[in-house]
XYZ file of C-alpha atoms in Angstrom:
318
model
C -3.451 3.085 -39.525
C -2.117 6.778 -38.698
C 1.597 6.856 -36.624
C 2.782 10.110 -34.815
C 6.796 10.409 -33.612
C 7.649 10.688 -29.826
C 11.400 12.101 -28.217
C 11.840 10.713 -25.066
C 14.037 11.206 -22.911
C 15.654 7.380 -20.764
C 16.969 6.985 -17.634
C 17.861 3.766 -16.249
C 15.740 3.653 -14.235
C 12.999 1.495 -15.227
C 9.951 2.637 -14.086
C 10.702 5.662 -15.158
C 12.578 5.363 -18.637
C 9.983 7.440 -20.179
C 9.794 10.508 -18.595
C 12.316 13.510 -19.672
C 15.119 15.240 -17.777
C 17.847 17.356 -18.410
C 20.915 16.317 -18.706
C 19.891 12.914 -20.909
C 20.018 11.512 -23.928
C 16.805 11.054 -25.937
C 15.610 8.748 -29.017
C 13.484 8.399 -31.144
C 10.832 6.073 -31.213
C 7.175 5.579 -33.679
C 4.454 4.362 -32.140
C 0.524 3.410 -33.439
C -2.021 6.447 -31.677
C -4.000 3.763 -30.746
C -1.314 1.646 -28.661
C -0.157 3.957 -26.292
C -1.453 4.922 -23.056
C -3.321 8.545 -22.053
C -0.051 11.240 -20.834
C -0.121 10.613 -16.602
C 0.851 12.906 -13.919
C 3.371 11.081 -11.040
C 5.223 11.728 -7.631
C 8.675 11.035 -8.548
C 12.536 11.942 -6.657
C 15.286 12.095 -8.161
C 17.135 11.620 -5.022
C 16.840 10.251 -1.697
C 16.191 12.612 1.091
C 13.400 13.981 3.045
C 10.393 13.431 1.301
C 8.713 16.979 1.799
C 11.876 18.810 -0.396
C 12.728 16.226 -2.802
C 9.110 15.000 -4.417
C 7.573 16.967 -7.426
C 4.503 16.077 -10.039
C 5.728 15.677 -13.442
C 3.789 14.906 -16.520
C 4.788 11.296 -18.299
C 4.086 11.506 -21.801
C 2.299 8.727 -23.047
C 3.380 5.235 -23.225
C 3.166 1.940 -25.419
C 0.588 -0.589 -25.501
C 2.544 -4.382 -26.268
C 0.931 -6.758 -26.323
C 1.211 -8.539 -22.462
C 0.602 -4.637 -20.943
C -2.662 -3.531 -18.942
C -3.220 0.494 -19.017
C -4.418 1.181 -15.442
C -5.867 4.640 -14.548
C -5.457 4.459 -10.483
C -7.961 5.369 -8.543
C -6.493 5.351 -5.450
C -2.709 5.265 -3.801
C -1.830 5.278 0.180
C 0.696 6.658 1.976
C 2.783 4.524 4.056
C 4.992 4.820 6.517
C 7.489 3.010 3.762
C 6.819 4.511 1.354
C 8.508 7.285 2.886
C 11.354 5.026 4.355
C 11.396 4.626 0.473
C 12.868 8.218 -0.498
C 14.334 9.000 2.675
C 16.420 6.125 1.488
C 16.626 4.209 5.010
C 13.770 1.364 3.576
C 16.031 -1.997 3.179
C 14.599 -2.554 -1.143
C 13.930 0.442 -3.098
C 13.803 1.313 -6.414
C 16.209 3.192 -7.996
C 16.126 6.603 -8.521
C 15.273 8.442 -10.693
C 11.862 7.189 -9.481
C 7.778 7.288 -8.830
C 6.347 6.952 -5.291
C 4.137 4.449 -3.629
C 3.476 0.801 -3.533
C 0.201 -0.180 -3.171
C -3.476 1.143 -4.413
C -6.165 -0.047 -6.891
C -7.085 1.283 -10.483
C -9.436 0.267 -13.270
C -8.337 -1.436 -16.427
C -8.166 1.901 -19.765
C -6.708 -0.917 -21.921
C -5.248 -3.612 -22.921
C -2.823 -5.326 -25.018
C -3.572 -7.465 -27.944
C -2.475 -10.734 -26.047
C -4.033 -10.184 -22.257
C -6.575 -12.625 -21.733
C -7.910 -13.148 -17.821
C -8.335 -8.769 -17.229
C -11.350 -6.958 -19.410
C -11.912 -3.282 -19.326
C -13.309 -1.957 -16.334
C -11.835 -4.628 -13.958
C -10.440 -2.625 -10.539
C -7.805 -4.292 -10.000
C -4.474 -4.167 -7.446
C -0.557 -5.155 -8.198
C 0.156 -7.949 -6.246
C 2.405 -8.540 -5.036
C 2.977 -4.726 -5.058
C 5.024 -2.943 -7.386
C 6.892 0.391 -7.126
C 5.301 3.247 -8.890
C 1.794 3.987 -7.697
C 1.177 7.273 -7.180
C 0.644 7.790 -10.632
C -2.231 8.909 -12.172
C -1.357 6.023 -15.513
C 0.247 2.685 -15.257
C 1.663 0.147 -17.735
C 2.346 -2.951 -16.351
C 2.213 -6.514 -17.385
C -1.008 -8.733 -16.922
C 1.252 -10.824 -15.017
C 1.021 -8.005 -12.734
C -2.472 -7.014 -11.902
C -4.850 -9.134 -10.144
C -8.574 -8.353 -9.944
C -10.330 -7.442 -8.036
C -14.239 -6.915 -6.559
C -15.377 -3.864 -6.415
C -17.922 -3.480 -3.698
C -16.233 -2.498 -1.603
C -15.017 1.022 -1.158
C -12.071 1.680 -3.268
C -9.791 3.492 -0.202
C -10.163 -0.362 1.183
C -9.257 -1.513 -1.627
C -6.329 0.348 -2.938
C -4.619 -0.756 1.147
C -5.762 -3.747 1.315
C -2.056 -5.320 -0.044
C 0.649 -4.168 3.156
C -1.820 -3.814 6.397
C -4.194 -5.742 5.930
C -1.993 -9.198 5.179
C 0.703 -7.941 7.640
C -2.185 -8.645 10.779
C -3.422 -11.256 9.409
C 0.063 -13.025 8.733
C 1.137 -12.120 12.700
C -2.098 -14.272 13.294
C -1.539 -17.088 11.468
C 2.911 -16.986 10.761
C 4.284 -16.908 14.469
C 2.363 -20.257 16.940
C -1.065 -21.536 15.890
C -3.673 -20.116 18.016
C -6.384 -21.434 19.638
C -10.412 -19.978 20.492
C -9.639 -18.997 24.296
C -6.549 -18.524 23.436
C -4.906 -14.874 24.043
C -2.678 -12.163 22.181
C -0.843 -9.035 23.299
C -0.102 -5.391 21.338
C 0.849 -2.840 21.632
C 0.630 -0.533 18.970
C -2.857 -1.035 18.629
C -3.897 2.341 17.198
C -2.192 1.234 13.598
C -3.701 -0.114 10.946
C -2.066 -3.223 11.388
C -3.026 -3.233 14.922
C -6.435 -2.590 14.317
C -7.105 -5.171 11.893
C -5.592 -7.629 14.680
C -7.994 -6.855 16.873
C -11.116 -7.535 14.249
C -9.495 -10.848 13.076
C -8.303 -12.154 16.295
C -11.490 -11.453 17.250
C -13.842 -13.498 14.202
C -11.166 -16.559 15.010
C -12.351 -16.287 19.682
C -9.119 -14.537 20.211
C -8.500 -12.253 22.836
C -6.835 -9.403 22.131
C -4.819 -7.259 25.506
C -3.889 -3.865 23.618
C -0.982 -1.145 24.835
C -1.664 2.404 23.852
C 1.251 5.219 23.886
C -0.347 7.787 27.058
C -1.638 10.517 25.534
C -4.713 13.408 25.587
C -7.591 11.360 24.672
C -6.308 8.152 26.006
C -9.838 7.463 27.128
C -11.710 8.110 23.814
C -8.695 5.611 21.586
C -9.807 2.506 23.935
C -13.350 2.735 23.576
C -13.111 3.491 19.428
C -10.562 0.222 19.840
C -13.847 -1.645 22.138
C -15.669 -0.845 19.700
C -13.488 -2.874 17.219
C -13.381 -5.352 19.445
C -10.789 -5.063 22.059
C -11.370 -7.090 24.816
C -8.014 -4.568 27.036
C -6.970 -2.099 26.196
C -3.764 -0.531 28.448
C -1.831 2.737 28.044
C 1.648 2.303 28.541
C 1.740 3.805 32.081
C -0.807 1.561 32.920
C 1.621 -1.943 32.362
C 4.592 -0.170 34.010
C 5.268 -3.487 35.859
C 9.121 -5.123 36.204
C 10.305 -7.983 34.164
C 7.953 -7.485 31.867
C 9.572 -10.192 29.692
C 9.783 -13.352 32.810
C 6.238 -12.410 33.518
C 5.131 -13.191 30.322
C 7.988 -15.163 28.864
C 7.703 -12.794 25.876
C 10.271 -14.319 22.808
C 10.951 -11.822 20.289
C 10.633 -13.370 16.213
C 11.029 -10.415 12.654
C 8.536 -10.695 9.776
C 8.483 -8.134 8.152
C 5.290 -8.705 4.912
C 8.094 -8.035 1.625
C 10.159 -10.568 2.301
C 7.984 -13.002 2.933
C 6.213 -11.876 -0.146
C 7.387 -13.044 -3.105
C 6.354 -13.947 -7.322
C 6.461 -17.763 -6.068
C 3.788 -16.882 -3.528
C 1.463 -14.516 -5.418
C -1.365 -16.903 -5.943
C -1.326 -17.792 -1.938
C -1.018 -13.935 -1.487
C -4.168 -13.209 -3.740
C -6.715 -15.821 -1.386
C -5.233 -14.571 0.912
C -6.306 -10.506 -0.441
C -9.964 -12.179 -1.504
C -10.926 -13.665 2.237
C -9.299 -9.542 3.582
C -11.999 -8.092 0.679
C -14.466 -10.361 1.511
C -14.258 -9.316 5.451
C -14.026 -5.829 3.919
C -17.447 -6.457 2.169
C -19.348 -7.814 5.074
C -18.902 -5.377 7.512
C -15.747 -6.809 9.706
C -13.130 -5.537 9.196
C -12.661 -1.574 9.177
C -9.852 1.791 9.514
C -9.108 4.816 10.083
C -8.588 6.091 5.872
C -8.527 10.298 4.687
C -9.236 10.077 0.954
C -7.638 13.432 -0.208
C -7.294 14.263 -3.832
C -3.864 13.943 -5.669
C -3.868 17.620 -6.883
C -3.196 18.771 -2.746
C -0.711 15.298 -2.729
C 1.854 17.948 -1.156
C -0.893 17.936 2.155
C -1.782 15.079 2.188
C 2.358 14.318 2.357
C 1.961 16.263 5.173
C -0.171 15.227 7.080
C 1.791 11.662 6.792
C 4.842 13.115 7.971
C 3.166 14.281 11.266
C 3.112 18.490 10.691
C -0.293 18.714 10.807
C -0.655 17.147 13.879
C -2.860 13.195 14.304
C -4.418 11.657 10.214
C -6.184 8.834 9.690
C -3.426 7.665 6.929
C -3.981 9.451 3.585
C -4.599 7.873 0.524
C -4.320 9.543 -2.638
C -7.958 10.088 -4.965
C -7.098 10.166 -8.585
């Protein structure tokens, strides 16, 4: 079997330890050609700052597949607000720089290490729990990182099921025991989490009272949310009453999905993801998304940053 010789630059960050940049030491490695992933393109940032200024698309060399590794060709990955916050350096948990952007997504298996037993070439998989570095065309990670998902849902939904829909599900189930006929009140109802809460509540027979910002076209927004199953939708100005906390007996409790998820909860998370994917497949859970070709990353980023007006969540298509 033939082999190739590669000269690579190494970073201290494991997510980028194989991509080259000036000023870092070089090492030479030898690897069998048949055990290499394809070359890849990735969105990287070498320091924190405004995402439209610090990110760039670069070429990454092939990566050697070890026994437990899985090579995944990415199909789609969203640009979430938390992704933007990580690049800005303000998110509580973030990879060390230099780093590849993105936190969730879906891909198709292209190659397997010799010790991989439970996955097959052609399977669709998502990183579960999510992991850094999904804004690249090809990813090599160990088998344990990947969760197989059915191909009978649109890839943009498979790419986005882990962060927002799972947050909505946990928010409904983790704080107060809700029974059919109960009611919930939520603000930010137009967000994907908000849209999912409306639909998940309706499935459980729970009424939802939804608050949206005052804006042009708010009546159209109300109708869209009601089509999803919202029982009531009000603008903030319609609820300008004093002592709201006293009227509703409110209590505040924080929820952070990333803190909730852990390797110990991987099995539980995956069961919930499968449940949500089933709802998506059956048309019971939907939300607004916009697929954008990866080569148009800068346009998608500008939309996600709000520089080009209001747009649905941007999902990169590789």
